[in-house]
Amino acid sequence: MIDASVIVGISATIVSFVVGYTIAKIPRAGDTSSTSSNNDSSPNEASDKVFADMGGEYKMVLVVRNDLKMGKGKIAAQCGHAAVGAFENGIRNTPAAIRKWQNMGQAKIALKVESELAMMEIYRSAKANKLNCCLIRDAGRTQIEPNTKTVLAIGPAPNVAVDSVTGHLKLL
């Protein structure tokens, strides 16, 4: 004879599986994998589709202001903030690009610019090209004045798209 607690445990496991499977099949906001025929694409979905057609390798570029003379640790921290911010933005706005970037090794390249003006020109160009971006402003607790723009992350996106706005920059 089977113990009642075993039957309850098995039943609970089956019910949990069915409920979890059912919930997983419900389309979520921003999920472009559904088979809906709705053609109301947001600008972010449109850029994700454009990137999907580009193929090739994907990367993230971290554009660091060289004129601030930040220490190595400060640069590392600011680049970390930018990379995490760009990843979080990308999860919401260009999830297909994020997945491709993750599957290709998550390449990150650090480049330098010599002024805030140069960084902002690149930022505007990246935004105009519908590239995922994250601009970091320092809190001002250590080496840098509060609200100073320190690092710009661009991507993850196809190398070709990122290079179209950062290809002229030198490695940090």
PDB file of C-alpha atoms in Angstrom:
ATOM      1  CA  MET A   1       0.000   0.000   0.000  1.00  0.00           C
ATOM      2  CA  ILE A   2       1.294   3.462  -0.913  1.00  0.00           C
ATOM      3  CA  ASP A   3       1.584   6.002   1.888  1.00  0.00           C
ATOM      4  CA  ALA A   4      -0.794   9.000   1.536  1.00  0.00           C
ATOM      5  CA  SER A   5       2.091  11.479   1.914  1.00  0.00           C
ATOM      6  CA  VAL A   6       3.785   9.967  -1.149  1.00  0.00           C
ATOM      7  CA  ILE A   7       0.599  10.417  -3.196  1.00  0.00           C
ATOM      8  CA  VAL A   8       0.240  14.004  -1.991  1.00  0.00           C
ATOM      9  CA  GLY A   9       3.915  14.690  -2.864  1.00  0.00           C
ATOM     10  CA  ILE A  10       3.578  13.234  -6.355  1.00  0.00           C
ATOM     11  CA  SER A  11       0.322  15.129  -6.957  1.00  0.00           C
ATOM     12  CA  ALA A  12       1.877  18.393  -5.786  1.00  0.00           C
ATOM     13  CA  THR A  13       4.849  17.863  -8.090  1.00  0.00           C
ATOM     14  CA  ILE A  14       2.611  17.222 -11.096  1.00  0.00           C
ATOM     15  CA  VAL A  15       0.389  20.226 -10.348  1.00  0.00           C
ATOM     16  CA  SER A  16       3.471  22.446  -9.880  1.00  0.00           C
ATOM     17  CA  PHE A  17       4.868  21.301 -13.213  1.00  0.00           C
ATOM     18  CA  VAL A  18       1.599  21.925 -15.070  1.00  0.00           C
ATOM     19  CA  VAL A  19       1.118  25.374 -13.513  1.00  0.00           C
ATOM     20  CA  GLY A  20       4.740  26.346 -14.210  1.00  0.00           C
ATOM     21  CA  TYR A  21       4.531  25.120 -17.795  1.00  0.00           C
ATOM     22  CA  THR A  22       1.261  27.005 -18.350  1.00  0.00           C
ATOM     23  CA  ILE A  23       2.668  30.231 -16.930  1.00  0.00           C
ATOM     24  CA  ALA A  24       5.801  29.891 -19.070  1.00  0.00           C
ATOM     25  CA  LYS A  25       3.653  29.719 -22.204  1.00  0.00           C
ATOM     26  CA  ILE A  26       1.840  33.015 -21.469  1.00  0.00           C
ATOM     27  CA  PRO A  27       3.321  35.779 -23.697  1.00  0.00           C
ATOM     28  CA  ARG A  28       5.101  38.477 -21.706  1.00  0.00           C
ATOM     29  CA  ALA A  29       5.318  42.187 -22.473  1.00  0.00           C
ATOM     30  CA  GLY A  30       8.203  42.781 -24.857  1.00  0.00           C
ATOM     31  CA  ASP A  31       8.433  39.106 -25.845  1.00  0.00           C
ATOM     32  CA  THR A  32       8.964  39.085 -29.623  1.00  0.00           C
ATOM     33  CA  SER A  33       8.903  35.289 -29.887  1.00  0.00           C
ATOM     34  CA  SER A  34       5.086  35.015 -29.947  1.00  0.00           C
ATOM     35  CA  THR A  35       3.368  34.179 -33.197  1.00  0.00           C
ATOM     36  CA  SER A  36       0.972  37.121 -32.979  1.00  0.00           C
ATOM     37  CA  SER A  37       0.289  38.924 -36.235  1.00  0.00           C
ATOM     38  CA  ASN A  38       0.351  42.345 -34.534  1.00  0.00           C
ATOM     39  CA  ASN A  39       2.524  44.666 -36.636  1.00  0.00           C
ATOM     40  CA  ASP A  40       2.742  47.491 -34.068  1.00  0.00           C
ATOM     41  CA  SER A  41       6.513  47.245 -33.553  1.00  0.00           C
ATOM     42  CA  SER A  42       8.102  49.635 -31.106  1.00  0.00           C
ATOM     43  CA  PRO A  43      11.298  51.400 -32.205  1.00  0.00           C
ATOM     44  CA  ASN A  44      13.288  49.035 -29.987  1.00  0.00           C
ATOM     45  CA  GLU A  45      11.705  45.951 -31.539  1.00  0.00           C
ATOM     46  CA  ALA A  46      12.433  47.403 -34.953  1.00  0.00           C
ATOM     47  CA  SER A  47      16.113  47.912 -34.136  1.00  0.00           C
ATOM     48  CA  ASP A  48      16.283  44.386 -32.721  1.00  0.00           C
ATOM     49  CA  LYS A  49      14.907  43.077 -36.023  1.00  0.00           C
ATOM     50  CA  VAL A  50      17.402  45.155 -38.023  1.00  0.00           C
ATOM     51  CA  PHE A  51      20.255  43.767 -35.942  1.00  0.00           C
ATOM     52  CA  ALA A  52      18.951  40.234 -36.440  1.00  0.00           C
ATOM     53  CA  ASP A  53      19.325  40.717 -40.194  1.00  0.00           C
ATOM     54  CA  MET A  54      22.927  41.971 -39.870  1.00  0.00           C
ATOM     55  CA  GLY A  55      24.414  38.692 -38.671  1.00  0.00           C
ATOM     56  CA  GLY A  56      28.080  38.479 -37.762  1.00  0.00           C
ATOM     57  CA  GLU A  57      29.687  38.945 -34.379  1.00  0.00           C
ATOM     58  CA  TYR A  58      28.373  41.101 -31.539  1.00  0.00           C
ATOM     59  CA  LYS A  59      30.191  43.271 -29.012  1.00  0.00           C
ATOM     60  CA  MET A  60      29.861  45.980 -26.421  1.00  0.00           C
ATOM     61  CA  VAL A  61      32.148  49.002 -26.526  1.00  0.00           C
ATOM     62  CA  LEU A  62      33.052  51.046 -23.447  1.00  0.00           C
ATOM     63  CA  VAL A  63      34.071  54.589 -24.370  1.00  0.00           C
ATOM     64  CA  VAL A  64      36.152  56.060 -21.527  1.00  0.00           C
ATOM     65  CA  ARG A  65      36.992  59.739 -21.090  1.00  0.00           C
ATOM     66  CA  ASN A  66      40.778  59.932 -21.048  1.00  0.00           C
ATOM     67  CA  ASP A  67      40.862  63.657 -20.145  1.00  0.00           C
ATOM     68  CA  LEU A  68      39.606  62.962 -16.603  1.00  0.00           C
ATOM     69  CA  LYS A  69      42.819  61.129 -15.659  1.00  0.00           C
ATOM     70  CA  MET A  70      40.898  58.565 -13.599  1.00  0.00           C
ATOM     71  CA  GLY A  71      42.876  55.896 -11.767  1.00  0.00           C
ATOM     72  CA  LYS A  72      42.757  52.311 -13.026  1.00  0.00           C
ATOM     73  CA  GLY A  73      40.370  51.220 -10.298  1.00  0.00           C
ATOM     74  CA  LYS A  74      38.047  54.143 -10.987  1.00  0.00           C
ATOM     75  CA  ILE A  75      38.031  53.335 -14.715  1.00  0.00           C
ATOM     76  CA  ALA A  76      37.282  49.687 -13.936  1.00  0.00           C
ATOM     77  CA  ALA A  77      34.385  50.634 -11.651  1.00  0.00           C
ATOM     78  CA  GLN A  78      32.906  53.096 -14.153  1.00  0.00           C
ATOM     79  CA  CYS A  79      33.212  50.551 -16.983  1.00  0.00           C
ATOM     80  CA  GLY A  80      31.484  47.998 -14.751  1.00  0.00           C
ATOM     81  CA  HIS A  81      28.602  50.406 -14.157  1.00  0.00           C
ATOM     82  CA  ALA A  82      28.325  51.074 -17.893  1.00  0.00           C
ATOM     83  CA  ALA A  83      28.440  47.393 -18.878  1.00  0.00           C
ATOM     84  CA  VAL A  84      25.763  46.428 -16.356  1.00  0.00           C
ATOM     85  CA  GLY A  85      23.589  49.374 -17.383  1.00  0.00           C
ATOM     86  CA  ALA A  86      23.891  48.552 -21.086  1.00  0.00           C
ATOM     87  CA  PHE A  87      23.082  44.905 -20.400  1.00  0.00           C
ATOM     88  CA  GLU A  88      19.987  45.854 -18.373  1.00  0.00           C
ATOM     89  CA  ASN A  89      18.825  48.286 -21.091  1.00  0.00           C
ATOM     90  CA  GLY A  90      19.471  45.646 -23.732  1.00  0.00           C
ATOM     91  CA  ILE A  91      17.430  43.002 -21.926  1.00  0.00           C
ATOM     92  CA  ARG A  92      14.445  45.365 -22.133  1.00  0.00           C
ATOM     93  CA  ASN A  93      15.083  46.898 -25.565  1.00  0.00           C
ATOM     94  CA  THR A  94      17.092  44.487 -27.736  1.00  0.00           C
ATOM     95  CA  PRO A  95      16.807  41.010 -26.196  1.00  0.00           C
ATOM     96  CA  ALA A  96      17.768  39.175 -29.402  1.00  0.00           C
ATOM     97  CA  ALA A  97      21.021  41.156 -29.598  1.00  0.00           C
ATOM     98  CA  ILE A  98      21.740  40.336 -25.946  1.00  0.00           C
ATOM     99  CA  ARG A  99      21.235  36.610 -26.570  1.00  0.00           C
ATOM    100  CA  LYS A 100      23.516  36.633 -29.628  1.00  0.00           C
ATOM    101  CA  TRP A 101      26.177  38.585 -27.710  1.00  0.00           C
ATOM    102  CA  GLN A 102      25.970  36.134 -24.808  1.00  0.00           C
ATOM    103  CA  ASN A 103      26.300  33.168 -27.156  1.00  0.00           C
ATOM    104  CA  MET A 104      29.362  34.717 -28.822  1.00  0.00           C
ATOM    105  CA  GLY A 105      31.451  35.226 -25.689  1.00  0.00           C
ATOM    106  CA  GLN A 106      30.239  38.661 -24.491  1.00  0.00           C
ATOM    107  CA  ALA A 107      33.039  40.680 -26.110  1.00  0.00           C
ATOM    108  CA  LYS A 108      33.720  44.052 -24.464  1.00  0.00           C
ATOM    109  CA  ILE A 109      36.197  46.558 -25.883  1.00  0.00           C
ATOM    110  CA  ALA A 110      37.494  49.635 -23.987  1.00  0.00           C
ATOM    111  CA  LEU A 111      38.177  52.690 -26.143  1.00  0.00           C
ATOM    112  CA  LYS A 112      39.148  56.253 -25.247  1.00  0.00           C
ATOM    113  CA  VAL A 113      38.016  59.764 -26.078  1.00  0.00           C
ATOM    114  CA  GLU A 114      39.728  62.988 -25.086  1.00  0.00           C
ATOM    115  CA  SER A 115      36.715  65.099 -24.073  1.00  0.00           C
ATOM    116  CA  GLU A 116      33.111  65.113 -22.943  1.00  0.00           C
ATOM    117  CA  LEU A 117      32.193  66.769 -26.233  1.00  0.00           C
ATOM    118  CA  ALA A 118      33.686  63.882 -28.228  1.00  0.00           C
ATOM    119  CA  MET A 119      31.863  61.351 -26.029  1.00  0.00           C
ATOM    120  CA  MET A 120      28.552  63.140 -26.472  1.00  0.00           C
ATOM    121  CA  GLU A 121      28.958  63.251 -30.265  1.00  0.00           C
ATOM    122  CA  ILE A 122      29.427  59.478 -30.238  1.00  0.00           C
ATOM    123  CA  TYR A 123      26.430  59.088 -27.913  1.00  0.00           C
ATOM    124  CA  ARG A 124      24.182  61.113 -30.233  1.00  0.00           C
ATOM    125  CA  SER A 125      25.405  59.169 -33.253  1.00  0.00           C
ATOM    126  CA  ALA A 126      24.797  55.838 -31.502  1.00  0.00           C
ATOM    127  CA  LYS A 127      21.283  56.895 -30.489  1.00  0.00           C
ATOM    128  CA  ALA A 128      20.564  58.103 -34.042  1.00  0.00           C
ATOM    129  CA  ASN A 129      21.599  54.638 -35.266  1.00  0.00           C
ATOM    130  CA  LYS A 130      19.252  53.016 -32.704  1.00  0.00           C
ATOM    131  CA  LEU A 131      22.118  51.407 -30.791  1.00  0.00           C
ATOM    132  CA  ASN A 132      21.655  50.405 -27.181  1.00  0.00           C
ATOM    133  CA  CYS A 133      23.553  52.873 -24.934  1.00  0.00           C
ATOM    134  CA  CYS A 134      24.264  53.586 -21.291  1.00  0.00           C
ATOM    135  CA  LEU A 135      25.903  56.867 -20.277  1.00  0.00           C
ATOM    136  CA  ILE A 136      27.444  56.874 -16.789  1.00  0.00           C
ATOM    137  CA  ARG A 137      27.555  59.960 -14.576  1.00  0.00           C
ATOM    138  CA  ASP A 138      29.760  59.708 -11.513  1.00  0.00           C
ATOM    139  CA  ALA A 139      28.301  60.251  -8.047  1.00  0.00           C
ATOM    140  CA  GLY A 140      31.337  62.338  -7.073  1.00  0.00           C
ATOM    141  CA  ARG A 141      32.350  60.449  -3.932  1.00  0.00           C
ATOM    142  CA  THR A 142      36.005  59.920  -4.818  1.00  0.00           C
ATOM    143  CA  GLN A 143      38.149  61.245  -7.694  1.00  0.00           C
ATOM    144  CA  ILE A 144      35.580  62.957  -9.931  1.00  0.00           C
ATOM    145  CA  GLU A 145      33.168  65.880  -9.521  1.00  0.00           C
ATOM    146  CA  PRO A 146      29.507  64.864  -9.077  1.00  0.00           C
ATOM    147  CA  ASN A 147      27.495  64.330 -12.272  1.00  0.00           C
ATOM    148  CA  THR A 148      30.604  64.070 -14.485  1.00  0.00           C
ATOM    149  CA  LYS A 149      30.055  61.885 -17.559  1.00  0.00           C
ATOM    150  CA  THR A 150      32.760  59.207 -17.378  1.00  0.00           C
ATOM    151  CA  VAL A 151      31.944  56.194 -19.576  1.00  0.00           C
ATOM    152  CA  LEU A 152      29.577  55.443 -22.438  1.00  0.00           C
ATOM    153  CA  ALA A 153      28.639  51.824 -23.182  1.00  0.00           C
ATOM    154  CA  ILE A 154      27.360  51.035 -26.673  1.00  0.00           C
ATOM    155  CA  GLY A 155      25.820  47.676 -27.500  1.00  0.00           C
ATOM    156  CA  PRO A 156      25.654  44.803 -27.348  1.00  0.00           C
ATOM    157  CA  ALA A 157      25.087  45.037 -31.064  1.00  0.00           C
ATOM    158  CA  PRO A 158      26.635  43.729 -34.279  1.00  0.00           C
ATOM    159  CA  ASN A 159      30.284  44.721 -34.660  1.00  0.00           C
ATOM    160  CA  VAL A 160      29.482  46.481 -37.926  1.00  0.00           C
ATOM    161  CA  ALA A 161      26.854  48.691 -36.276  1.00  0.00           C
ATOM    162  CA  VAL A 162      29.038  49.554 -33.272  1.00  0.00           C
ATOM    163  CA  ASP A 163      32.089  50.221 -35.468  1.00  0.00           C
ATOM    164  CA  SER A 164      30.043  52.645 -37.559  1.00  0.00           C
ATOM    165  CA  VAL A 165      30.073  55.066 -34.592  1.00  0.00           C
ATOM    166  CA  THR A 166      33.249  54.036 -32.703  1.00  0.00           C
ATOM    167  CA  GLY A 167      35.567  52.642 -35.391  1.00  0.00           C
ATOM    168  CA  HIS A 168      37.740  55.784 -35.369  1.00  0.00           C
ATOM    169  CA  LEU A 169      38.594  55.527 -31.637  1.00  0.00           C
ATOM    170  CA  LYS A 170      41.791  54.064 -30.175  1.00  0.00           C
ATOM    171  CA  LEU A 171      42.004  51.334 -27.555  1.00  0.00           C
ATOM    172  CA  LEU A 172      42.236  52.505 -23.967  1.00  0.00           C
TER     173      LEU A 172
END
